[in-house]
Structure formats: structure tokens, C-alpha cells
């Protein structure tokens, strides 16, 4: 049994300290969850961006082959869709321009083709687009 004056002098600091610690830990968990979510979204967009670059590069390579075989911009077919697993759902939109020019300051004129390939992957907020330009003669 405790004397009455001893009970009146006791004050509890444990409950406020415990509530403060719980609040700080809860805020820490919320911040970590938000960081994890934004990191996941950034990685997803980076993967889509890389796929779009590869789609643009692949489209440019196909366009170079077509323009060299056909000898004119009209031989380039656009858009190109890809069926391989790494580029499924991606496409490359191709554009071609040609200019005749003297390259060494003497005749004959040579045809110079500028091929622009725009790779597109994903839809909506996860859509990525990259452009590759190639000059061929």
C-alpha cells in the first residue's frame, strides 16, 4: 500500500512518448511506401523508353534496307509493327526525304536519303516515344 502523497506525485510520461514514437514510425512507413511506388513507376517508364528506342532503331534499319534496295523513298513502308517478344506492342513510324547533291564538287549528282524513325511503345501514361534519324547515300 502506497501513501496518498506518493500517488499524487506520480505522472505518466510513457503514454505521450509511446504515441509520439508510433506516429513517427507510421509517417516513416508512409514515406517509404511512396518512395517505393514512385521508384517502380520510374523503372517502368525507363523500360518503355528503352523499348521505344530499340523499336525506332529497328525501324531505321529496315528503312535503310528498303531505300537501298528500292532506290527511292516510295519503297519505305510505314508504320512497322513488331512481333518479337521484346518489342511486342511497339511500332516504328518511318519518314523519308531525298535530296540530290554533288558530294565532291563534281558531277554526277548523288541521291542522299534522310530516314526518320519514330519508335512508340505503351499507351496512356506509360507511353514512350524515341526518334532515330539516319542519312544514307
CSV table of C-alpha atoms in Angstrom, one decimal, residues 18-64:
chain,number,residue,atom,x,y,z
A,18,UNK,CA,4.7,5.9,-27.0
A,19,UNK,CA,2.2,7.9,-29.1
A,20,UNK,CA,5.0,10.1,-30.5
A,21,UNK,CA,7.1,7.0,-31.4
A,22,UNK,CA,4.1,5.3,-33.1
A,23,UNK,CA,3.3,8.5,-35.0
A,24,UNK,CA,6.9,8.9,-36.2
A,25,UNK,CA,7.1,5.2,-37.3
A,26,UNK,CA,3.8,5.5,-39.1
A,27,UNK,CA,5.0,8.6,-41.0
A,28,UNK,CA,8.2,6.7,-41.9
A,29,UNK,CA,6.2,3.8,-43.3
A,30,UNK,CA,4.1,6.1,-45.4
A,31,UNK,CA,7.1,7.9,-46.8
A,32,UNK,CA,8.8,4.6,-47.6
A,33,UNK,CA,5.7,3.3,-49.4
A,34,UNK,CA,5.5,6.4,-51.5
A,35,UNK,CA,9.2,6.2,-52.4
A,36,UNK,CA,8.7,2.5,-53.4
A,37,UNK,CA,5.8,3.4,-55.6
A,38,UNK,CA,7.5,6.3,-57.4
A,39,UNK,CA,10.6,4.2,-57.9
A,40,UNK,CA,8.5,1.4,-59.5
A,41,UNK,CA,6.8,3.8,-61.9
A,42,UNK,CA,10.2,5.3,-62.9
A,43,UNK,CA,11.6,1.9,-63.7
A,44,UNK,CA,8.6,1.0,-65.7
A,45,UNK,CA,8.8,4.2,-67.8
A,46,UNK,CA,12.6,3.6,-68.2
A,47,UNK,CA,11.9,0.1,-69.6
A,48,UNK,CA,9.2,1.5,-72.0
A,49,UNK,CA,11.6,4.3,-73.1
A,50,UNK,CA,14.4,1.7,-73.9
A,51,UNK,CA,11.9,-0.4,-75.8
A,52,UNK,CA,10.8,2.6,-77.8
A,53,UNK,CA,14.4,3.4,-78.7
A,54,UNK,CA,15.0,-0.2,-79.9
A,55,UNK,CA,11.8,0.0,-82.0
A,56,UNK,CA,13.0,3.3,-83.6
A,57,UNK,CA,16.4,1.8,-84.2
A,58,UNK,CA,15.0,-1.4,-85.7
A,59,UNK,CA,12.6,0.7,-87.9
A,60,UNK,CA,15.5,2.7,-89.2
A,61,UNK,CA,17.5,-0.4,-90.1
A,62,UNK,CA,14.6,-1.8,-92.0
A,63,UNK,CA,14.1,1.6,-93.8
A,64,UNK,CA,17.7,1.7,-94.8
